[in-house]
Coordinates of C-alpha atoms in Angstrom, one line a residue:
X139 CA 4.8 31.4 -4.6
X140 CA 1.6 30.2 -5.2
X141 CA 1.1 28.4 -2.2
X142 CA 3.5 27.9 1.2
X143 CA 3.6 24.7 3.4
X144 CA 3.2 25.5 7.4
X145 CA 3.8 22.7 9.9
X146 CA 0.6 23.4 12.2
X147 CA 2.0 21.8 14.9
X148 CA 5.6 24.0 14.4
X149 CA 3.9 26.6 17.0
X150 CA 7.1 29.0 16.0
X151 CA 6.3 28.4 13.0
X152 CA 2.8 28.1 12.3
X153 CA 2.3 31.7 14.5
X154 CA 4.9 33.4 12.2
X155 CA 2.8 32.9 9.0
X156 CA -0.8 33.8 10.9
X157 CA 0.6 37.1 12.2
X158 CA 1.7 38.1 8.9
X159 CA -1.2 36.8 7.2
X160 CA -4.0 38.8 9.4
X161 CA -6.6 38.4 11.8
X162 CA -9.1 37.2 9.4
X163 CA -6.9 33.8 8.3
X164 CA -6.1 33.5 12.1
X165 CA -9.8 33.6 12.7
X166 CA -9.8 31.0 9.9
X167 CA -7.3 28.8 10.6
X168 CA -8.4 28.3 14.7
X169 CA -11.9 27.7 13.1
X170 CA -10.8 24.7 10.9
X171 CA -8.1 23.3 13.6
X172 CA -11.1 23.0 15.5
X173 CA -13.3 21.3 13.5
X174 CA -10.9 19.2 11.4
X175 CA -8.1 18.7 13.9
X176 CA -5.0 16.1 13.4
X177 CA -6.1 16.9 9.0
X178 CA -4.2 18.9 6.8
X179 CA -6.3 22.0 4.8
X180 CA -5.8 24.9 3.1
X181 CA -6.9 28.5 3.7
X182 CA -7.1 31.7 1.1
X183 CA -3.4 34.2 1.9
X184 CA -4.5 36.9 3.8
X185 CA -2.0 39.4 3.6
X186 CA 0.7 37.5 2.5
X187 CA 1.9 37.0 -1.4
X188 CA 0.8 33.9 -2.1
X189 CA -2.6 32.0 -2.8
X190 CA -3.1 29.4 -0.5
X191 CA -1.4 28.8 2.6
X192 CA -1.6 24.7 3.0
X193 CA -1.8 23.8 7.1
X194 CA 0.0 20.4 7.8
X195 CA 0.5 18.9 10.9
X196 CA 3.2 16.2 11.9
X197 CA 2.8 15.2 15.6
X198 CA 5.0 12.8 15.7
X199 CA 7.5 15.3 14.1
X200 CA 10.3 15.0 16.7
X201 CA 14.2 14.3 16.2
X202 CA 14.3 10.9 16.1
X203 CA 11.1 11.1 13.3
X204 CA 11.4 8.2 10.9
X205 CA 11.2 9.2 6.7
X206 CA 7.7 8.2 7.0
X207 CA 6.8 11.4 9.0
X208 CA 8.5 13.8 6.1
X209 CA 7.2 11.8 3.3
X210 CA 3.9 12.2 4.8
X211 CA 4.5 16.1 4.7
X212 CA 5.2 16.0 1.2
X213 CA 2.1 13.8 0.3
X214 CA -0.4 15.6 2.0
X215 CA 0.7 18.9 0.4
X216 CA 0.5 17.2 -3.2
X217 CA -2.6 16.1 -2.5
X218 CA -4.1 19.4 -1.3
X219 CA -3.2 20.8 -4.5
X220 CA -4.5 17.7 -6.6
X221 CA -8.0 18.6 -4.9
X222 CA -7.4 22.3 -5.3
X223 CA -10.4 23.0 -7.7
X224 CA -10.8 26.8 -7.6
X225 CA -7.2 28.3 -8.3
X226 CA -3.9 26.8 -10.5
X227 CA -1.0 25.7 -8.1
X228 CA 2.2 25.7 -9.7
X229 CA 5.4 27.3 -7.7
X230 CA 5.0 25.4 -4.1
X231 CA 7.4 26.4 -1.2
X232 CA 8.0 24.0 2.0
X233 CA 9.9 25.0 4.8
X234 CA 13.7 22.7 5.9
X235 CA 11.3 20.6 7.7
X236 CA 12.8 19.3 11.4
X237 CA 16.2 22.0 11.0
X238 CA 14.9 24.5 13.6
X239 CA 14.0 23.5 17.3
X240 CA 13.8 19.9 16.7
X241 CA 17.6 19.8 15.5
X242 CA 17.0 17.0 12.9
X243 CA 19.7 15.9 11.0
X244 CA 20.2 18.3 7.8
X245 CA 21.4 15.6 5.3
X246 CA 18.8 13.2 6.8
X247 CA 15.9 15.6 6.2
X248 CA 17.1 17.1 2.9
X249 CA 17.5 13.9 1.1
X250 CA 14.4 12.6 2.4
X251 CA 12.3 15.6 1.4
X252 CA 13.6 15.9 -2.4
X253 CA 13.3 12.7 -3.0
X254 CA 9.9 12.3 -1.6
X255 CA 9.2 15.2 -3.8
X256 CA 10.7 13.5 -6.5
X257 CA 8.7 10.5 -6.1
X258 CA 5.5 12.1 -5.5
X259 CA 6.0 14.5 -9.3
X260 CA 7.1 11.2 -10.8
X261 CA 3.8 9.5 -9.9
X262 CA 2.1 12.2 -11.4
X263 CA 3.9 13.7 -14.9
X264 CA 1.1 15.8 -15.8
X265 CA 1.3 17.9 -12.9
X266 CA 3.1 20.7 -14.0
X267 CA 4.7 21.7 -9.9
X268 CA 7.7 23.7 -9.3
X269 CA 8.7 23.3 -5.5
X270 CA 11.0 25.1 -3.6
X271 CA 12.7 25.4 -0.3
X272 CA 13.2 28.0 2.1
X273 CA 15.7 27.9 4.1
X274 CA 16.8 30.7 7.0
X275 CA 20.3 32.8 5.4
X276 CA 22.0 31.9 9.0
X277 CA 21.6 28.8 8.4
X278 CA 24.5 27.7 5.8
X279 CA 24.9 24.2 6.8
X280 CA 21.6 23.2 6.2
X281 CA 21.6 25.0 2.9
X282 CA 24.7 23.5 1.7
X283 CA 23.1 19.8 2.4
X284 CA 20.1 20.8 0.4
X285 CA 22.1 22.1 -2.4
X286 CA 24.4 19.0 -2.5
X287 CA 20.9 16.9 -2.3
X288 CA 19.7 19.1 -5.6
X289 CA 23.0 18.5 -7.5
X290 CA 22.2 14.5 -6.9
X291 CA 19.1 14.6 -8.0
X292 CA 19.9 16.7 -11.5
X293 CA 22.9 14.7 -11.9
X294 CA 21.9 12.0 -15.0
X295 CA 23.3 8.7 -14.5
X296 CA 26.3 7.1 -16.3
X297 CA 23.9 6.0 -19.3
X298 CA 22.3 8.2 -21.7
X299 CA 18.2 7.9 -20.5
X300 CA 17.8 9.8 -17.2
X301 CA 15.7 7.8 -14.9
X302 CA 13.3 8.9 -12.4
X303 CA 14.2 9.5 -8.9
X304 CA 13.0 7.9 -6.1
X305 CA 12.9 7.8 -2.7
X306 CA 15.4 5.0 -1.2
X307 CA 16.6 4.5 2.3
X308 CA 18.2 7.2 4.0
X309 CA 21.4 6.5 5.6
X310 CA 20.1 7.4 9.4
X311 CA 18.9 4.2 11.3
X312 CA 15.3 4.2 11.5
X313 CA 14.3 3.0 14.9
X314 CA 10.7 2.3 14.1
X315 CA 8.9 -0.5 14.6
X316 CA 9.8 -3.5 12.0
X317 CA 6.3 -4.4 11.4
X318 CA 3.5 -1.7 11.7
X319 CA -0.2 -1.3 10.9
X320 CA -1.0 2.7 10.7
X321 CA -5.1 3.0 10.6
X322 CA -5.6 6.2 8.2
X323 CA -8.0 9.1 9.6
X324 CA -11.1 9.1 7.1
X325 CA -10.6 13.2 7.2
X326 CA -7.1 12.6 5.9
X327 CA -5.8 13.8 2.2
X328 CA -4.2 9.7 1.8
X329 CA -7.0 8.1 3.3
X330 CA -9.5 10.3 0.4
X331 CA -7.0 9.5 -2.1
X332 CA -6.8 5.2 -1.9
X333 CA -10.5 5.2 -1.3
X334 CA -10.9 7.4 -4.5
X335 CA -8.7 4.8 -6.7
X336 CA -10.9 1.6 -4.9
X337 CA -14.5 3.5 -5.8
X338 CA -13.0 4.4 -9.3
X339 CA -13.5 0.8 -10.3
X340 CA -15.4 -1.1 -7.4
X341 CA -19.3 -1.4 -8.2
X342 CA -21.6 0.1 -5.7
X343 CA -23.5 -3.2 -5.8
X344 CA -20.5 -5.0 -4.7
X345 CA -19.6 -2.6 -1.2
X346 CA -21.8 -1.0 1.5
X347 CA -19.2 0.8 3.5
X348 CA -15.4 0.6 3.6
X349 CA -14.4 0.4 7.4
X350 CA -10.8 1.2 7.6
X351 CA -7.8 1.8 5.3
X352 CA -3.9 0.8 6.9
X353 CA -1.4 1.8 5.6
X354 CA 0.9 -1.3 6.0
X355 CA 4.5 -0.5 7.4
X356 CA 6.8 -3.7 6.9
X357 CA 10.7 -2.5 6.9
X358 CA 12.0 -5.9 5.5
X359 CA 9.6 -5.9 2.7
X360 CA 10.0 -2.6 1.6
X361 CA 13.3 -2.6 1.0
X362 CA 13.3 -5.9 -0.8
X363 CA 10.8 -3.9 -2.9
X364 CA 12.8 -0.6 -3.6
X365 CA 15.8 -3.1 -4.4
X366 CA 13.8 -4.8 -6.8
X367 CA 12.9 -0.8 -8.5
X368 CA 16.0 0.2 -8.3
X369 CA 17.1 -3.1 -10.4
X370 CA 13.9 -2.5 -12.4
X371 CA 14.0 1.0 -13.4
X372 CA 18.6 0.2 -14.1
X373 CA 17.0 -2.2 -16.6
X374 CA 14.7 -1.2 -18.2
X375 CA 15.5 2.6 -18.4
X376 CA 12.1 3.5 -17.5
X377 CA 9.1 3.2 -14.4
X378 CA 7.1 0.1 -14.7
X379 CA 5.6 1.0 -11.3
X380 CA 1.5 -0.2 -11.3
X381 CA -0.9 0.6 -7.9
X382 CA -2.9 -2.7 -8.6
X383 CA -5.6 -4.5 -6.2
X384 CA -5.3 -7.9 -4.9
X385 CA -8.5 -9.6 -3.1
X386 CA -8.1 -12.2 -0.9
X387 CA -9.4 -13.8 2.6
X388 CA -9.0 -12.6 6.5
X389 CA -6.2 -15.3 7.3
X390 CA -4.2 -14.8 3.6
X391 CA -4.1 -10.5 4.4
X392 CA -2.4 -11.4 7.9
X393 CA 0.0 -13.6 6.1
X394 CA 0.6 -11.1 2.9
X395 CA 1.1 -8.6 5.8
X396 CA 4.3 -10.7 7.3
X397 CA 5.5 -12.9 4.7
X398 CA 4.5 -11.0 1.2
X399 CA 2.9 -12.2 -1.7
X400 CA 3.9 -15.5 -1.7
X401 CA 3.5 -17.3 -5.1
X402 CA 3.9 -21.2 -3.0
X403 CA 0.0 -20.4 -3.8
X404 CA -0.8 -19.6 -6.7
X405 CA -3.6 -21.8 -8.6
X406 CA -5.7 -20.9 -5.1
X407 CA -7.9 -18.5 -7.6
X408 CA -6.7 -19.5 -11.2
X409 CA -4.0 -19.8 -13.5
X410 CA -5.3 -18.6 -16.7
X411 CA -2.6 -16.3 -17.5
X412 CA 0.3 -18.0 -15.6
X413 CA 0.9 -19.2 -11.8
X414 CA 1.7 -17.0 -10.2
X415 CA 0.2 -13.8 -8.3
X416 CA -2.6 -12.0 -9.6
X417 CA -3.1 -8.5 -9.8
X418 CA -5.8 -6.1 -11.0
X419 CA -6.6 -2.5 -11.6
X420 CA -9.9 -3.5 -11.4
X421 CA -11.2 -3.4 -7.9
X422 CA -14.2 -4.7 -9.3
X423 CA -12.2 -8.0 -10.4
X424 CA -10.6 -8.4 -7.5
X425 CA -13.3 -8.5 -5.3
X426 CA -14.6 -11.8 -6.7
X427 CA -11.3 -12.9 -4.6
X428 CA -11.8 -11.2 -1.6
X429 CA -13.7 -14.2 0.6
X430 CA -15.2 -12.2 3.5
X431 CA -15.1 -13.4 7.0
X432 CA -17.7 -14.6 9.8
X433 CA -18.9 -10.8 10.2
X434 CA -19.3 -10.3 6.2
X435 CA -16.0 -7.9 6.1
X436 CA -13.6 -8.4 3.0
X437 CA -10.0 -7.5 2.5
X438 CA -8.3 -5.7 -0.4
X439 CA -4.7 -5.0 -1.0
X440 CA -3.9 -1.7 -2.9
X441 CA -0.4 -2.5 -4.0
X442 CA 2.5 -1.0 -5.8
X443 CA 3.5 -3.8 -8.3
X444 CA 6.4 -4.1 -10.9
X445 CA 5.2 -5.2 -13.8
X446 CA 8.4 -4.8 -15.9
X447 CA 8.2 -5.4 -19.7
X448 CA 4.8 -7.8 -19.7
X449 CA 3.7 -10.5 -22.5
X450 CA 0.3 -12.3 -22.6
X451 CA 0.1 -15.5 -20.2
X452 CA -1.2 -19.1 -20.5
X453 CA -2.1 -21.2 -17.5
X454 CA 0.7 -23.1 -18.9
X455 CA 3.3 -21.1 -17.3
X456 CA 5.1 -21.8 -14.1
X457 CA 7.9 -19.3 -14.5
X458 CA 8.0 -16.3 -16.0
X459 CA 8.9 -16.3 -20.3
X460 CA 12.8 -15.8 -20.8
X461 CA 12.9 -11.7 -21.4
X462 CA 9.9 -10.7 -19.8
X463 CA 8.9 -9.8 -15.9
X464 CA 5.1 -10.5 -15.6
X465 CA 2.2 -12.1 -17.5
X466 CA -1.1 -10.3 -18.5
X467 CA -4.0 -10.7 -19.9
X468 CA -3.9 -7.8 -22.0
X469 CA -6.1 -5.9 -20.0
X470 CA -6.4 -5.2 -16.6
X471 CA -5.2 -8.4 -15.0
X472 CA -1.0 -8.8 -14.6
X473 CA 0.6 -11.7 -12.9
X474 CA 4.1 -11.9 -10.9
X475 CA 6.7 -14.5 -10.4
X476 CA 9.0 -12.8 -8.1
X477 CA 7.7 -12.0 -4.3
X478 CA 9.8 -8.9 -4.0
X479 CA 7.8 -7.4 -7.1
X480 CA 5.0 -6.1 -5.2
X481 CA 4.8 -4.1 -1.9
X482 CA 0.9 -4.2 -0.6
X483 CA 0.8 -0.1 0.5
X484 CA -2.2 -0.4 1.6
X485 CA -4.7 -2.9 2.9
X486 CA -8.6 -1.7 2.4
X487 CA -11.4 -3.4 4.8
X488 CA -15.0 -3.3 3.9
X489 CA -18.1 -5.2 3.5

């Protein structure tokens, strides 16, 4: 392997891999949980075969942990090798997550980390990755449920174009909260990653400072949203999956936050290509929308949007055109007529 995954909060775990590895990435490691602690990082292999060992932690991995907590494992770990800029990542091994002390549920966690892992390569096709999973030889059972979770996954569907795979609702209940706003660390691989895509296109004239980043947890809307992919991606044989930006006032973020995207308003900040609710991969753009409050701050959705087989818009347009799913301008600027079309992932504050 080029690189293994270590929970550093799995003490078992985590002190396994640093008493193979030596006293010098021990040294190492205590060094950087120190200074960086609660934030993924990576360290050089000591003695063990491999080239980077990537340190993850998951406090809140317990087992009752939600798919958020797994999917956050698999994220972070991209990401770390997405930022990698000295050595080429390619084979990647993670551990069976949660089957050890914590006892989770072995279908639960081995659907939810393939298909996370699916999703995360499928947002990134030119990322050539092969992951893999260890698991202990005693344990069979959870072996067998990762193996029957592989076969899914390479199975193609009934029709002759494969689709991409992505993560959907695992069949355990999640007893999270319904509605959830996670402030990101600054220090963390997701936090880096949304505030990269909102510089790549905002103008330093526009921005001083960015003062938070949530990521926006809202269990009703979400799975209207994957609904609406699944249906999407059954359709139209393909992913039509967009992370756009949508500015907009103080009061309209808390109501986005409960009650989604509602196109009731549309015509609030144009209709030029259609009425109904604007998007744009130009942060930039969006920021002419983004009204900021009594203290100066602004709010910015980054969302993931379904923008389905497009066709240029006039402000003529109250409804969607017969055979298509959104409106565009041609450019950067896409327009939806369905509320369940768009999921805001993440809500950016700055000023």
């Amino acid at each position: 392997m080029d690189a293994i995954v270590v929970i550093s909060t799995a003490a078992r775990l985590r002190d396994s891999v640093l008493q193979q590895a030596g006293d010098k990435i021990k040294k190492l490691y205590t060094e950087q949980a120190q200074t960086l602690p609660d934030t993924s990082f990576s360290t050089s292999n000591g003695r063990l075969p491999c080239k980077k060992i990537f340190f993850i932690p998951a406090p809140k991995l317990s087992k009752s942990a939600d798919k958020w907590v797994f999917r956050t494992i698999v994220s972070e770990a991209i990401q770390l090798i997405v930022n990698e800029k000295t050595i080429i990542i390619r084979p990647i091994v993670f551990p069976a997550v949660g089957c050890g002390l914590n006892g989770c549920d072995a279908t639960f966690v081995a659907e939810t980390l393939m298909r996370a892992v699916s999703y995360e390569l499928e947002q990134r096709p030119n990322l050539p990755l092969s992951v893999y999973f260890v698991i202990q030889s005693k344990e069979t059972i959870v072996f067998n449920k990762f193996e029957e979770q592989l076969k899914l996954i390479k199975s193609p569907p009934r029709s002759s174009t494969r689709l991409p795979v992505v993560p959907r609702k695992p069949p355990r209940k999640d007893t999270g909260p319904a509605f959830e706003r996670r402030i990101l660390e600054p220090s963390s691989n997701i936090f880096k990653e949304v505030l990269q895509i909102f510089q790549s296109s905002m103008s330093n004239q526009s921005y001083k400072e960015v003062i938070s980043i949530e990521n926006i947890r809202n269990k009703r809307w979400y799975r209207q949203y994957l609904a609406e992919r699944d249906d999407f991606n059954d359709r139209l044989k393909q992913n039509t999956e967009k992370r756009l930006f949508h500015g907009c006032s103080e009061k309209a973020a808390d109501s986005i936050m409960k009650e989604f995207f509602n196109r009731g308003f549309a015509g609030a900040n144009g209709t030029a290509y259609g009425q109904g609710c604007y998007f744009s991969s130009n942060a930039s753009y969006s920021h002419k929308y983004a009204t900021p409050n009594n203290k100066g701050e602004r709010r910015m959705f980054l969302a993931r949007v379904l923008v389905g087989k497009t066709t240029k818009g006039n402000s003529s347009m109250k409804i969607c055109p017969l055979g298509f799913d959104s409106t565009t301008d041609g450019s950067h600027i896409f327009v939806i007529y369905r509320d369940s079309q768009a999921f805001g992932e993440y809500l950016i504050t700055y000023r």
